[in-house]
mmCIF file of C-alpha atoms in Angstrom:
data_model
loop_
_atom_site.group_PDB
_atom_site.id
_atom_site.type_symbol
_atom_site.label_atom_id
_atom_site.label_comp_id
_atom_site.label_asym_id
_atom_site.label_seq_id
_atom_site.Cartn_x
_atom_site.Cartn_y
_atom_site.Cartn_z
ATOM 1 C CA UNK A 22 33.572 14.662 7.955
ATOM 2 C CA UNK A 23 30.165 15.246 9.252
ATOM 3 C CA UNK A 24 27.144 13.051 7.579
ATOM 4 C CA UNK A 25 24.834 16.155 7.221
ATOM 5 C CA UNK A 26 24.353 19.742 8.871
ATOM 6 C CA UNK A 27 22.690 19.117 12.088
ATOM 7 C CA UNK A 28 19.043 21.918 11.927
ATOM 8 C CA UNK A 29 17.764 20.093 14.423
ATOM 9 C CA UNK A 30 20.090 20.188 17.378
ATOM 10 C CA UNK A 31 19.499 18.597 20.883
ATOM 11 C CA UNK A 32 15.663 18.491 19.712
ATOM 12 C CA UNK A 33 16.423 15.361 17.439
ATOM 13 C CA UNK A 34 18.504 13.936 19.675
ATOM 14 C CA UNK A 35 16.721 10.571 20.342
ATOM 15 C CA UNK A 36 14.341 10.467 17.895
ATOM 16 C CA UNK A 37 13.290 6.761 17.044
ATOM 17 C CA UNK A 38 13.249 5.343 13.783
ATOM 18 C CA UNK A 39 12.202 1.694 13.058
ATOM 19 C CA UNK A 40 14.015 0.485 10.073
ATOM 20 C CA UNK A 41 13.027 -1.984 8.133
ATOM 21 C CA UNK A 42 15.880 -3.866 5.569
ATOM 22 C CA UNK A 43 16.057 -6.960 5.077
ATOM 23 C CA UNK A 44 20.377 -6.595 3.691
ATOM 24 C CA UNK A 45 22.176 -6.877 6.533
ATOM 25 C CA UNK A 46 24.733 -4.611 5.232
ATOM 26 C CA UNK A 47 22.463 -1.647 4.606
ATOM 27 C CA UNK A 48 21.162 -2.057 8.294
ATOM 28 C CA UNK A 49 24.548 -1.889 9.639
ATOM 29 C CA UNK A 50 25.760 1.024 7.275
ATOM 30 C CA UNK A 51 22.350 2.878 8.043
ATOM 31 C CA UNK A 52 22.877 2.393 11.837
ATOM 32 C CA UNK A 53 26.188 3.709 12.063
ATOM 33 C CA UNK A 54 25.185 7.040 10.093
ATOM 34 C CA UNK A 55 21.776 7.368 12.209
ATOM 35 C CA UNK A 56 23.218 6.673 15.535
ATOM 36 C CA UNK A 57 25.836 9.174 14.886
ATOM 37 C CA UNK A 58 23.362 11.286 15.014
ATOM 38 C CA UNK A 59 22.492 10.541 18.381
ATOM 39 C CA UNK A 60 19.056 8.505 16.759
ATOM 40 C CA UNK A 61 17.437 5.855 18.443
ATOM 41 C CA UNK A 62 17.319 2.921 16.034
ATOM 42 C CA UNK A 63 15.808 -0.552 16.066
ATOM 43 C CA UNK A 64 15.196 -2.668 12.785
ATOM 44 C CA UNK A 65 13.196 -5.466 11.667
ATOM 45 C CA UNK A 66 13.796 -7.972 8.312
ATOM 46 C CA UNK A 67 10.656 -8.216 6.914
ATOM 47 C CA UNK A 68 7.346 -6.468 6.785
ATOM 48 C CA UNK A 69 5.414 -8.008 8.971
ATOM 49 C CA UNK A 70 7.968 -7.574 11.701
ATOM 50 C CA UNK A 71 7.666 -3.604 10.890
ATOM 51 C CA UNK A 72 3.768 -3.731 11.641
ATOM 52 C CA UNK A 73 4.378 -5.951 14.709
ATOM 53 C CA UNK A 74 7.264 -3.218 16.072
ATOM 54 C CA UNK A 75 5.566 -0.548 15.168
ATOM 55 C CA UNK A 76 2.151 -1.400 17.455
ATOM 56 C CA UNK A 77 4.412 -2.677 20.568
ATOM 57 C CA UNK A 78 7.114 0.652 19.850
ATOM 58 C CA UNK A 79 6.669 4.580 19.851
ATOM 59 C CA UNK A 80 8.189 5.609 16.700
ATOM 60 C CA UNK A 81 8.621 8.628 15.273
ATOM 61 C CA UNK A 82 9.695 7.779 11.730
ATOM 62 C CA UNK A 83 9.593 4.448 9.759
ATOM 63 C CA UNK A 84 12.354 3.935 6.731
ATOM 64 C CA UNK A 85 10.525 1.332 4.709
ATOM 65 C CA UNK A 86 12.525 -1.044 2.610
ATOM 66 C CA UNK A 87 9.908 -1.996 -0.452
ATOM 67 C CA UNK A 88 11.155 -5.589 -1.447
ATOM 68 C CA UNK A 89 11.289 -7.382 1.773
ATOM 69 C CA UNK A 90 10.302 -11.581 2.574
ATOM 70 C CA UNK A 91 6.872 -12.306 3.862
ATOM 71 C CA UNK A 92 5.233 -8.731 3.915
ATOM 72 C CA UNK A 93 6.394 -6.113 1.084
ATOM 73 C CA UNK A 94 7.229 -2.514 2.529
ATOM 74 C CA UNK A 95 3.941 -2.043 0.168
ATOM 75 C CA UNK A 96 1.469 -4.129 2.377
ATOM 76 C CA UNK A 97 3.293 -3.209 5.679
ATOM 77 C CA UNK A 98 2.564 0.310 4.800
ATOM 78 C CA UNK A 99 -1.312 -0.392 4.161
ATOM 79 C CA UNK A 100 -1.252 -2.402 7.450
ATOM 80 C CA UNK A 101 0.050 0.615 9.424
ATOM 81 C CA UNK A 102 -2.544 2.721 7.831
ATOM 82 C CA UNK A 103 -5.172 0.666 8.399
ATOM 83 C CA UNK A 104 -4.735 0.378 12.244
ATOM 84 C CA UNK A 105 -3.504 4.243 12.910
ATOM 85 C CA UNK A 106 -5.223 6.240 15.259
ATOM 86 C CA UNK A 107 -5.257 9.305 16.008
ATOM 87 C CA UNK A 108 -1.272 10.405 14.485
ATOM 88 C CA UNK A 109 0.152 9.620 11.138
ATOM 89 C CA UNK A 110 3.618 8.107 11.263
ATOM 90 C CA UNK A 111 5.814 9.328 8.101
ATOM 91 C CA UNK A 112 7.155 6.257 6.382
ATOM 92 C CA UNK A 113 10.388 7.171 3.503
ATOM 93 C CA UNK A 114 9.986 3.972 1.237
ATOM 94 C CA UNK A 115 13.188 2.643 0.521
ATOM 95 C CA UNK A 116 13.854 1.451 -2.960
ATOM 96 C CA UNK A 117 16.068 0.631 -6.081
ATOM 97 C CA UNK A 118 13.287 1.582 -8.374
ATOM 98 C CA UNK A 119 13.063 5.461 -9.216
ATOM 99 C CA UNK A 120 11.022 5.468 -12.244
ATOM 100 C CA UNK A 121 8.219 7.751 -11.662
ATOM 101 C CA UNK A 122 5.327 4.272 -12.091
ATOM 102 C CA UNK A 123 7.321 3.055 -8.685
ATOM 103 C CA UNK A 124 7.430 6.592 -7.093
ATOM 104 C CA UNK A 125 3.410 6.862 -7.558
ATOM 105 C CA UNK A 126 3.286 3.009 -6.214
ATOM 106 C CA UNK A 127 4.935 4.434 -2.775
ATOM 107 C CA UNK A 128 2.724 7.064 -2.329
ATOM 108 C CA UNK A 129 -0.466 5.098 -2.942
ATOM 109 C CA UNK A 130 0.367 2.368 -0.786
ATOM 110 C CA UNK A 131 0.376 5.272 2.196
ATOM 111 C CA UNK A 132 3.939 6.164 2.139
ATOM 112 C CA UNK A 133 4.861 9.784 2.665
ATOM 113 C CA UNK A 134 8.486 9.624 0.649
ATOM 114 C CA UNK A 135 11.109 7.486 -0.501
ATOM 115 C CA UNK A 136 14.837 7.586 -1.560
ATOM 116 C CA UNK A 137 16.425 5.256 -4.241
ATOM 117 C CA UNK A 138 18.828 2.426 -3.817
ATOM 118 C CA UNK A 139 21.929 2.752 -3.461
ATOM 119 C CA UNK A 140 21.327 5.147 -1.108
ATOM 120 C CA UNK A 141 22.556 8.485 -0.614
ATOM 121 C CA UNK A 142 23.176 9.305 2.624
ATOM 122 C CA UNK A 143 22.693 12.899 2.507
ATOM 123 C CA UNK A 144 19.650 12.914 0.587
ATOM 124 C CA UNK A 145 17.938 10.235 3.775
ATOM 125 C CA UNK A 146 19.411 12.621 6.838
ATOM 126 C CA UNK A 147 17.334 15.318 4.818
ATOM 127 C CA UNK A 148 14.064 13.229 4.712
ATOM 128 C CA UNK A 149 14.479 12.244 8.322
ATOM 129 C CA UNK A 150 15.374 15.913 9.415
ATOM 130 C CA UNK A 151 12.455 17.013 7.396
ATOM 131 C CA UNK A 152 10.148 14.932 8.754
ATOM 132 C CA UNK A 153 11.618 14.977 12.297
ATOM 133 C CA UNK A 154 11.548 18.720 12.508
ATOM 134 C CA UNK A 155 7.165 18.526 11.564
ATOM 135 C CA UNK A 156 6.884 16.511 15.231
#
């Protein structure tokens, strides 16, 4: 069974997303579905790993866990925003908490999105096509 409709075709083929989780499990589960997809995929385990990837890497995406050791998704995010220049990077926040309070917090840390915990799989390959297709 396929993981989602593919809009994008050979155009998204490649596309590199820096994920940042620090549950093993969801990284592995998350890189099987993404490089399915023929995505390019690297992660990192805590936020300040994310910033550090992100300046060294050309990204096109970022899926931001929000609870992570040493640097929150939350700070990470600000980080990022701080030190852009020139393009925006989307970042889809990563969360278990969906209240609408937590939803706002993503958005005013700098984030463009998020998805809840546990994830659904269909819902992220959306986001990412969403946001992939806008390059």
């Amino acid at each position: 069974e396929s993981v989602a409709p593919d809009p994008g075709g050979q155009e998204l083929a490649g596309l590199r997303l820096l994920i940042a989780e620090d549950d093993a499990t969801i990284r592995q589960v998350l890189a099987t579905m993404l490089q399915r997809l023929q995505f390019s995929v690297d992660f990192a385990e805590d936020g300040a790993k994310v910033v550090e990837m992100w300046r060294q890497g050309e990204y096109d995406l970022i899926l931001m866990d929000v609870q992570m050791p040493r640097m929150d998704g939350f700070q990470a995010t600000r980080a990022i925003r701080e030190q852009e220049q020139g393009g925006r990077i989307p970042i889809i926040a990563m969360t278990a908490h969906a209240m609408k309070e937590d939803q706002r917090r993503c958005l005013d840390a700098g984030m463009d999105d998020y998805i809840s915990k546990p994830i659904n799989f269909k819902e992220c390959i959306e986001k990412v096509m969403g946001f992939a297709c806008r390059r």
